[in-house]
Short mmCIF file of C-alpha atoms in Angstrom, two decimals:
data_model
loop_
_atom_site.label_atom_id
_atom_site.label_comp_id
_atom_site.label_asym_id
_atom_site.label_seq_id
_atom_site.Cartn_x
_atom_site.Cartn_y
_atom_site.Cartn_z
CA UNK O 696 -31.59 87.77 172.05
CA UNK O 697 -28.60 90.35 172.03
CA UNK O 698 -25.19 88.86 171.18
CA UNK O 699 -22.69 90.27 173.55
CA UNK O 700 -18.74 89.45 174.35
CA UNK O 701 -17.27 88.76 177.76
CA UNK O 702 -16.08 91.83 179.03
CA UNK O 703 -19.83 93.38 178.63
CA UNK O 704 -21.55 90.48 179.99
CA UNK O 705 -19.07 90.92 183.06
CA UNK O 706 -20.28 94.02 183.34
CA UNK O 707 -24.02 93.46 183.27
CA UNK O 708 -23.25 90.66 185.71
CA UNK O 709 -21.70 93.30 188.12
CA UNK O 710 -24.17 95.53 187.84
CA UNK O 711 -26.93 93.23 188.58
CA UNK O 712 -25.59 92.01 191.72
CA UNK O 713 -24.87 95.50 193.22
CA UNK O 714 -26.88 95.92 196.08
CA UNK O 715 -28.74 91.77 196.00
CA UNK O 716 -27.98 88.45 195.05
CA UNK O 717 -28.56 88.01 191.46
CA UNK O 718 -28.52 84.36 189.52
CA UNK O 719 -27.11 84.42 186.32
CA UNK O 720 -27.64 81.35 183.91
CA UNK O 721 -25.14 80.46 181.62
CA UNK O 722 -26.53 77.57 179.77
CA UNK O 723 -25.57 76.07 176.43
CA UNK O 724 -24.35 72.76 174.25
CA UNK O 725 -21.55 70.75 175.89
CA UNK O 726 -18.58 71.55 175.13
CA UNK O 727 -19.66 75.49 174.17
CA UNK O 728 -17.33 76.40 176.73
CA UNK O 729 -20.02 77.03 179.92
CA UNK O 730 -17.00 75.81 182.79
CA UNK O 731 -14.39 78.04 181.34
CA UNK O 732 -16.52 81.53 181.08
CA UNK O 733 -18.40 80.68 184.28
CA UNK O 734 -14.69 80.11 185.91
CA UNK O 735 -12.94 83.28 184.12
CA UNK O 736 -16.45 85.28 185.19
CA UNK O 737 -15.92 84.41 189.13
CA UNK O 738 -12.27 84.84 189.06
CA UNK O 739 -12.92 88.61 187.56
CA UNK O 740 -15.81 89.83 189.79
CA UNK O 741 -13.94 88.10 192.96
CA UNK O 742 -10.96 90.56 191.78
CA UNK O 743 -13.47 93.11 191.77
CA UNK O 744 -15.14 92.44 195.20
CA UNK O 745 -14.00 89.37 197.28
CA UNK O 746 -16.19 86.91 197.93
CA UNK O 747 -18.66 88.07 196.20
CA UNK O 748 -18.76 85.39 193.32
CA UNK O 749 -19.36 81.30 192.75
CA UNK O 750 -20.44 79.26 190.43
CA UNK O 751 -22.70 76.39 190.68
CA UNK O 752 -22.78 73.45 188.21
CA UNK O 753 -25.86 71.95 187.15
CA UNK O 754 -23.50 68.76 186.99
CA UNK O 755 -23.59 68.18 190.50
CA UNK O 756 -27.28 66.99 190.21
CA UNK O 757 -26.19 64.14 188.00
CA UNK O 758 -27.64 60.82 188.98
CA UNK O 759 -25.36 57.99 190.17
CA UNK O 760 -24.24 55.72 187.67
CA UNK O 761 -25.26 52.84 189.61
CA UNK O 762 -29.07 54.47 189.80
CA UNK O 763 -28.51 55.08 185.75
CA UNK O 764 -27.50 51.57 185.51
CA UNK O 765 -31.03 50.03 187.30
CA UNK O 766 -33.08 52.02 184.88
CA UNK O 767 -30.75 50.98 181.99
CA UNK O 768 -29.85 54.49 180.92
CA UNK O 769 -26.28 54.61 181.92
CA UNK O 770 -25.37 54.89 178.04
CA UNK O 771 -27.35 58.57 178.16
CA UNK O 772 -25.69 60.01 181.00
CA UNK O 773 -25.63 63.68 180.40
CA UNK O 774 -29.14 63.65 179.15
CA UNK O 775 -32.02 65.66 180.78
CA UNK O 776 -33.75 62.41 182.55
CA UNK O 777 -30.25 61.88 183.95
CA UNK O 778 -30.68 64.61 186.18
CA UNK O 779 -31.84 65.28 189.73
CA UNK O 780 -34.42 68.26 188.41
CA UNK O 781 -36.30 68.19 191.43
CA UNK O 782 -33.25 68.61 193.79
CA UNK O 783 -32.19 71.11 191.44
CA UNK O 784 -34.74 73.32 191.91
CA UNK O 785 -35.19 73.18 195.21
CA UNK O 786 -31.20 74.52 195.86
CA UNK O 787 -32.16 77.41 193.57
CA UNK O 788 -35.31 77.89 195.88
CA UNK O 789 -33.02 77.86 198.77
CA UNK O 790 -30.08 79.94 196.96
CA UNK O 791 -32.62 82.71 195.43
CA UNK O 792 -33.67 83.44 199.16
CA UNK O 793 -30.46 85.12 199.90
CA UNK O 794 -30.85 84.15 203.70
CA UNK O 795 -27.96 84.68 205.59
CA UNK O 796 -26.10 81.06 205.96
CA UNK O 797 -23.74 79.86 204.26
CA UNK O 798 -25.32 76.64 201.75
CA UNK O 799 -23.62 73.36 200.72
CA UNK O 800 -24.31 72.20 197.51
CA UNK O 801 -22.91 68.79 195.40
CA UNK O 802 -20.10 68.88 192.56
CA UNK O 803 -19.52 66.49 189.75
CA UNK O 804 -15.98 64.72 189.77
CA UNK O 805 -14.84 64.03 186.28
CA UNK O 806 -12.05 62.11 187.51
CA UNK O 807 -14.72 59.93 189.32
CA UNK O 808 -17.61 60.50 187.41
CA UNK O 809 -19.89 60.92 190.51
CA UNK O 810 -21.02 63.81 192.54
CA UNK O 811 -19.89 64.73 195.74
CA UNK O 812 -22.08 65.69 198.13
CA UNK O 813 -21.66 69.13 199.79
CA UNK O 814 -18.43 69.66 197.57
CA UNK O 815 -19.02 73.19 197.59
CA UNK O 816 -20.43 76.15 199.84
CA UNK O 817 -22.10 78.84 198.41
CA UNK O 818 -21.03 81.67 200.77
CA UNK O 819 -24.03 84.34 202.33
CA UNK O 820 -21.53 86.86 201.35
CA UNK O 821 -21.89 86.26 197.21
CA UNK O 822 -24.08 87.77 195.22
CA UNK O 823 -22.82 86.73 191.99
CA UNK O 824 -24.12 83.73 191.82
CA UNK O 825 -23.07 81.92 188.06
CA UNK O 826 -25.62 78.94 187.48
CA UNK O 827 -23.84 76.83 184.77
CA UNK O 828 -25.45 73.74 183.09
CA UNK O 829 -26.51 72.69 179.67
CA UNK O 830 -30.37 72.65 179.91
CA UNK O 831 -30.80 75.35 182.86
CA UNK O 832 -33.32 77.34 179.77
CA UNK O 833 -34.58 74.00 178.07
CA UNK O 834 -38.18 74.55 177.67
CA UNK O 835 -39.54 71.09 178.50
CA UNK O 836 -41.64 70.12 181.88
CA UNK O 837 -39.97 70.91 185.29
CA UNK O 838 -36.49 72.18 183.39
CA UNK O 839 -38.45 75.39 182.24
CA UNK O 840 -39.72 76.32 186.05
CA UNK O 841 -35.88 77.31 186.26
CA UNK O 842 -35.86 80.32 184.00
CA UNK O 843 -37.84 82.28 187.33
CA UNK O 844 -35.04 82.03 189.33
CA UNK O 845 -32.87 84.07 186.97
CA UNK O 846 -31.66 87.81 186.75
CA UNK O 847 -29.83 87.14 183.36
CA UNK O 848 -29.91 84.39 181.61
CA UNK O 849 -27.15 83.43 179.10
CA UNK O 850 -26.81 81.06 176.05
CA UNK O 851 -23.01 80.28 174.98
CA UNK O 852 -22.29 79.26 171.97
CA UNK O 853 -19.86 77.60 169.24
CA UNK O 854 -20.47 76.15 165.76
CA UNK O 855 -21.20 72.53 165.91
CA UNK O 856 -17.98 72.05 164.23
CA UNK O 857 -16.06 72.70 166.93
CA UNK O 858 -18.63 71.15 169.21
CA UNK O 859 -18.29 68.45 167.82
CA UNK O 860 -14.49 69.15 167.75
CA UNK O 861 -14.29 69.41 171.20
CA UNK O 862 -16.48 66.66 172.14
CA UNK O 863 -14.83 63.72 170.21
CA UNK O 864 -11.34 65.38 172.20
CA UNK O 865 -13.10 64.55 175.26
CA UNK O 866 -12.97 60.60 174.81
CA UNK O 867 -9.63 60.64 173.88
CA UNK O 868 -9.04 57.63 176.50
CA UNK O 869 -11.06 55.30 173.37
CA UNK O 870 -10.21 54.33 169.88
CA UNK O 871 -11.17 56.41 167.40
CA UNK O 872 -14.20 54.39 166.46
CA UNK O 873 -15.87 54.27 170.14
CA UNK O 874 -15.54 58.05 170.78
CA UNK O 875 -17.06 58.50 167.88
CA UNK O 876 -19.78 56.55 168.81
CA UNK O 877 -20.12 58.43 172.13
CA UNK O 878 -20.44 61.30 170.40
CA UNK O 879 -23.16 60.96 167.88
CA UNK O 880 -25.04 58.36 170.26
CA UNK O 881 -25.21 61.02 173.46
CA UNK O 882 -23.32 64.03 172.94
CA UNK O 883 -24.32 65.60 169.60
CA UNK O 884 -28.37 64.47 170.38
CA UNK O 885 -27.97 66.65 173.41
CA UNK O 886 -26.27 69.58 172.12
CA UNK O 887 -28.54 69.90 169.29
CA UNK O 888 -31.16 69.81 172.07
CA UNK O 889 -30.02 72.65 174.05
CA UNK O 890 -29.51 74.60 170.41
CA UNK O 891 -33.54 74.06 169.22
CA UNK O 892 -34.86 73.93 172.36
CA UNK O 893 -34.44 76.15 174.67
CA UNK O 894 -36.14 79.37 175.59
CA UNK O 895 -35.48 82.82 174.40
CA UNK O 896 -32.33 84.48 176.56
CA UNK O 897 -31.57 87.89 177.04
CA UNK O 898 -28.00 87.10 175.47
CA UNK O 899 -25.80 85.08 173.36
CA UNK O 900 -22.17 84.50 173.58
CA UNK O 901 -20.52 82.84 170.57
CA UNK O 902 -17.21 81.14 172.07
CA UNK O 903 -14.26 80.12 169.47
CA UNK O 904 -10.90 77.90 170.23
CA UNK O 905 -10.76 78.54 174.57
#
């Protein structure tokens, strides 16, 4: 794994996607800053060469709350068995193709906290595509068949400090005393899963106050 800051991995990115569609995964702990690079990334190389750039979220395959709910798991929302996988995979099947359409794919409302389906095109024209999502390298059943689809792959980075910083700022809507159990019930348990285990990547970015 190469450490590597923004403006090079830009670059890499740009190269790769030249002349073909190249997938790029930029996977890491919540709160590690994945939405903001992946954003700052698209806006740069759609400077460079419109339309050539998106970004799909992994969070658009989050299952319903109300599904969560039946199986009495809605307290680990955000955890890898809280994910479509299967309908994950088979977007990157259909993205990797390159075909010449234009593909709708779900995005996850915060505001909502449920997907929307087709919320987002991914446009024939880009070949920049920026996969973003915690476990997109986790090396567990089914979540590890992802790392194929990939032309870089990507693992950002913070101290758990200010993950866990970050994280608690995130449930600032509770008391003190429930976002604090948020955190160290879900959050934490799954960022120190995407930190011990998930695969090897070509690079690491380490992210500080965004």
């Amino acid at each position: 794994m190469t450490e590597i800051d923004y403006e090079t991995l830009r670059q890499v990115i740009l190269d790769r996607g030249q002349s073909k569609r190249s997938l790029t995964a930029l996977a890491g702990p919540p709160a590690s800053g994945k939405s903001h690079i992946a954003n700052a990334l698209c806006r740069d190389l759609n400077n460079y060469s419109p339309d050539s750039a998106v970004v799909l979220p992994m969070d658009g395959y989050h299952l319903d709350d109300a599904l969560l709910e039946k199986q009495g798991i809605r307290d680990r929302k955000g955890a890898p068995h809280t994910f479509d996988i299967a309908g994950f995979i088979h977007i990157l099947q259909r993205i990797s193709l390159g075909d010449e359409i234009d593909i709708a794919v779900p995005v996850f409302d915060r505001s909502l906290e449920l997907s929307r389906a087709a919320g987002r095109l991914i446009p024939h024209t880009a070949r920049h595509i920026l996969v973003e999502g915690n476990y997109l390298l986790l090396d567990q059943p089914e979540w590890r068949d992802l790392a194929s689809f990939f032309t870089t792959t990507v693992m950002i980075t913070a101290p758990r400090s200010l993950l866990e910083r970050r994280l608690m700022q995130r449930w600032q809507n509770l008391s003190p005393t429930q976002a604090r159990e948020k955190c160290e019930s879900n959050d934490l348990p799954n960022a120190d899963l995407v930190m011990n285990s998930s695969m090897s990547t070509e690079f690491n970015l380490i992210t500080g106050d965004l």
